[in-house]
mmCIF file of C-alpha atoms and ligand atoms in Angstrom:
data_model
loop_
_atom_site.group_PDB
_atom_site.id
_atom_site.type_symbol
_atom_site.label_atom_id
_atom_site.label_comp_id
_atom_site.label_asym_id
_atom_site.label_seq_id
_atom_site.Cartn_x
_atom_site.Cartn_y
_atom_site.Cartn_z
ATOM 1 C CA MET A 1 10.683 22.881 16.949
ATOM 2 C CA ASN A 2 9.368 21.358 20.080
ATOM 3 C CA HIS A 3 9.851 17.588 20.227
ATOM 4 C CA ASP A 4 8.879 17.134 23.828
ATOM 5 C CA GLN A 5 5.245 16.752 23.115
ATOM 6 C CA GLY A 6 3.698 13.405 22.172
ATOM 7 C CA PRO A 7 1.750 12.852 19.008
ATOM 8 C CA SER A 8 -1.023 15.447 18.578
ATOM 9 C CA ALA A 9 -4.632 14.518 18.350
ATOM 10 C CA ALA A 10 -4.378 15.126 14.572
ATOM 11 C CA ASP A 11 -1.443 12.679 14.376
ATOM 12 C CA LEU A 12 -3.383 10.048 16.148
ATOM 13 C CA ASP A 13 -6.396 10.617 13.899
ATOM 14 C CA ALA A 14 -4.187 10.218 10.886
ATOM 15 C CA ILE A 15 -2.924 6.871 12.236
ATOM 16 C CA ASP A 16 -6.498 5.822 12.833
ATOM 17 C CA VAL A 17 -7.509 6.699 9.322
ATOM 18 C CA GLU A 18 -4.447 5.010 7.756
ATOM 19 C CA TRP A 19 -4.740 1.892 9.818
ATOM 20 C CA PRO A 20 -6.858 -0.139 7.346
ATOM 21 C CA LEU A 21 -4.326 0.628 4.632
ATOM 22 C CA ILE A 22 -1.444 -0.297 6.812
ATOM 23 C CA ALA A 23 -3.190 -3.622 7.693
ATOM 24 C CA ALA A 24 -3.901 -4.231 4.052
ATOM 25 C CA GLU A 25 -0.279 -3.728 3.200
ATOM 26 C CA LEU A 26 0.810 -6.054 5.954
ATOM 27 C CA ASP A 27 -1.332 -8.689 4.361
ATOM 28 C CA VAL A 28 0.450 -8.240 1.078
ATOM 29 C CA LEU A 29 3.748 -8.618 2.992
ATOM 30 C CA ASP A 30 2.474 -11.783 4.571
ATOM 31 C CA ALA A 31 1.432 -13.157 1.251
ATOM 32 C CA ALA A 32 4.868 -12.253 -0.275
ATOM 33 C CA ILE A 33 6.634 -13.988 2.470
ATOM 34 C CA SER A 34 4.557 -17.144 2.009
ATOM 35 C CA LEU A 35 5.575 -17.010 -1.717
ATOM 36 C CA ILE A 36 9.149 -16.967 -0.781
ATOM 37 C CA TYR A 37 8.610 -19.856 1.635
ATOM 38 C CA ALA A 38 6.788 -21.787 -1.089
ATOM 39 C CA GLU A 39 9.676 -21.375 -3.422
ATOM 40 C CA ASP A 40 11.671 -23.658 -1.140
ATOM 41 C CA HIS A 41 8.844 -26.113 -1.125
ATOM 42 C CA GLY A 42 8.038 -26.896 -4.663
ATOM 43 C CA GLY A 43 7.202 -23.396 -5.891
ATOM 44 C CA PRO A 44 4.198 -21.138 -5.225
ATOM 45 C CA SER A 45 0.817 -22.646 -6.133
ATOM 46 C CA ALA A 46 -1.870 -20.811 -7.965
ATOM 47 C CA MET A 47 -3.433 -20.285 -4.599
ATOM 48 C CA ASP A 48 -0.419 -18.558 -3.252
ATOM 49 C CA TRP A 49 -0.391 -16.169 -6.278
ATOM 50 C CA ARG A 50 -4.095 -15.567 -5.948
ATOM 51 C CA ARG A 51 -3.568 -14.562 -2.318
ATOM 52 C CA VAL A 52 -0.910 -12.023 -3.320
ATOM 53 C CA ARG A 53 -3.171 -10.599 -6.011
ATOM 54 C CA ARG A 54 -6.128 -10.390 -3.691
ATOM 55 C CA ALA A 55 -4.083 -8.720 -0.977
ATOM 56 C CA GLU A 56 -2.734 -6.172 -3.549
ATOM 57 C CA ALA A 57 -6.258 -5.430 -4.788
ATOM 58 C CA ARG A 58 -7.295 -4.747 -1.282
ATOM 59 C CA VAL A 59 -4.529 -2.235 -0.865
ATOM 60 C CA THR A 60 -5.514 -0.396 -3.929
ATOM 61 C CA ARG A 61 -9.149 -0.446 -2.856
ATOM 62 C CA THR A 62 -8.370 0.665 0.674
ATOM 63 C CA ALA A 63 -6.094 3.463 -0.661
ATOM 64 C CA ALA A 64 -8.949 4.644 -2.881
ATOM 65 C CA GLU A 65 -11.318 4.686 -0.025
ATOM 66 C CA LEU A 66 -8.791 6.678 2.109
ATOM 67 C CA THR A 67 -8.292 9.398 -0.538
ATOM 68 C CA ALA A 68 -12.048 9.482 -1.042
ATOM 69 C CA ARG A 69 -12.392 10.495 2.667
ATOM 70 C CA GLN A 70 -9.665 13.069 2.303
ATOM 71 C CA HIS A 71 -10.613 14.549 -1.062
ATOM 72 C CA GLY A 72 -14.406 14.213 -0.778
ATOM 73 C CA HIS A 73 -14.630 11.961 -3.754
ATOM 74 C CA VAL A 74 -13.457 8.568 -4.872
ATOM 75 C CA CYS A 75 -10.292 8.985 -6.844
ATOM 76 C CA ARG A 76 -10.156 6.959 -10.044
ATOM 77 C CA LEU A 77 -6.440 6.076 -9.970
ATOM 78 C CA VAL A 78 -4.519 5.132 -12.984
ATOM 79 C CA GLU A 79 -0.922 4.129 -13.263
ATOM 80 C CA VAL A 80 0.979 6.972 -14.864
ATOM 81 C CA ALA A 81 4.573 6.243 -14.315
ATOM 82 C CA LEU A 82 7.176 4.523 -12.322
ATOM 83 C CA THR A 83 8.324 6.608 -9.347
ATOM 84 C CA THR A 84 11.759 8.101 -9.075
ATOM 85 C CA ASP A 85 11.377 8.190 -5.267
ATOM 86 C CA CYS A 86 12.898 4.678 -5.055
ATOM 87 C CA ALA A 87 14.592 2.161 -7.305
ATOM 88 C CA TYR A 88 12.157 -0.572 -6.852
ATOM 89 C CA GLY A 89 9.734 0.000 -9.678
ATOM 90 C CA CYS A 90 6.989 1.219 -7.556
ATOM 91 C CA LYS A 91 4.086 3.022 -9.331
ATOM 92 C CA VAL A 92 2.877 6.495 -9.482
ATOM 93 C CA LEU A 93 -0.947 6.644 -9.495
ATOM 94 C CA ARG A 94 -2.854 9.684 -10.586
ATOM 95 C CA CYS A 95 -6.609 10.448 -10.139
ATOM 96 C CA ARG A 96 -8.414 11.227 -13.349
ATOM 97 C CA ASP A 97 -10.763 13.543 -11.533
ATOM 98 C CA CYS A 98 -8.574 15.671 -9.176
ATOM 99 C CA GLY A 99 -5.149 15.092 -10.723
ATOM 100 C CA GLY A 100 -3.911 14.046 -7.194
ATOM 101 C CA GLU A 101 -0.885 11.777 -7.408
ATOM 102 C CA GLN A 102 0.223 9.137 -4.901
ATOM 103 C CA VAL A 103 3.113 6.699 -5.018
ATOM 104 C CA SER A 104 2.242 3.171 -4.314
ATOM 105 C CA HIS A 105 5.337 1.738 -2.636
ATOM 106 C CA ARG A 106 5.131 -2.038 -2.455
ATOM 107 C CA ALA A 107 7.056 -4.273 -0.117
ATOM 108 C CA VAL A 108 6.377 -6.945 -2.627
ATOM 109 C CA TYR A 109 8.760 -5.298 -5.116
ATOM 110 C CA GLY A 110 11.439 -5.323 -2.385
ATOM 111 C CA CYS A 111 10.734 -1.652 -1.572
ATOM 112 C CA PRO A 112 11.718 -0.834 2.022
ATOM 113 C CA VAL A 113 9.390 2.233 1.951
ATOM 114 C CA GLY A 114 6.472 -0.189 1.352
ATOM 115 C CA SER A 115 7.343 -2.190 4.370
ATOM 116 C CA SER A 116 7.875 0.830 6.711
ATOM 117 C CA ARG A 117 4.850 2.819 5.724
ATOM 118 C CA ALA A 118 3.510 2.775 9.200
ATOM 119 C CA ALA A 119 6.371 5.057 10.234
HETATM 120 ZN ZN1 ZN B 201 -9.221 12.516 -6.918
HETATM 121 ZN ZN1 ZN B 202 9.036 2.154 -3.503
#
């Protein structure tokens, strides 16, 4: 293995493609942090929760768009199980059409994989 070379063009492309998803996940993290903050100030409001749900919905949508580009169709992801990859109750999603599975690690559940996805 040669580790002297920097990221390949393909690696950079992958980062480029994944960036919207990473940004969406950072939004979830942001919203989750404001929830924690709100707990010290009278509890999260309906608006705080709505912000989390909206951010999560954006992650799901962005992930679907991403796989659509990779698989050539829009995956219709359904929750099939909880993953055994981590102990945080993150979900395994499976596409009804191509059977492709992906694990949705969420920083919101306290999962460190969710918060270090950019790596
Ligand atoms: Zn699919
Ligand atoms: Zn996880």
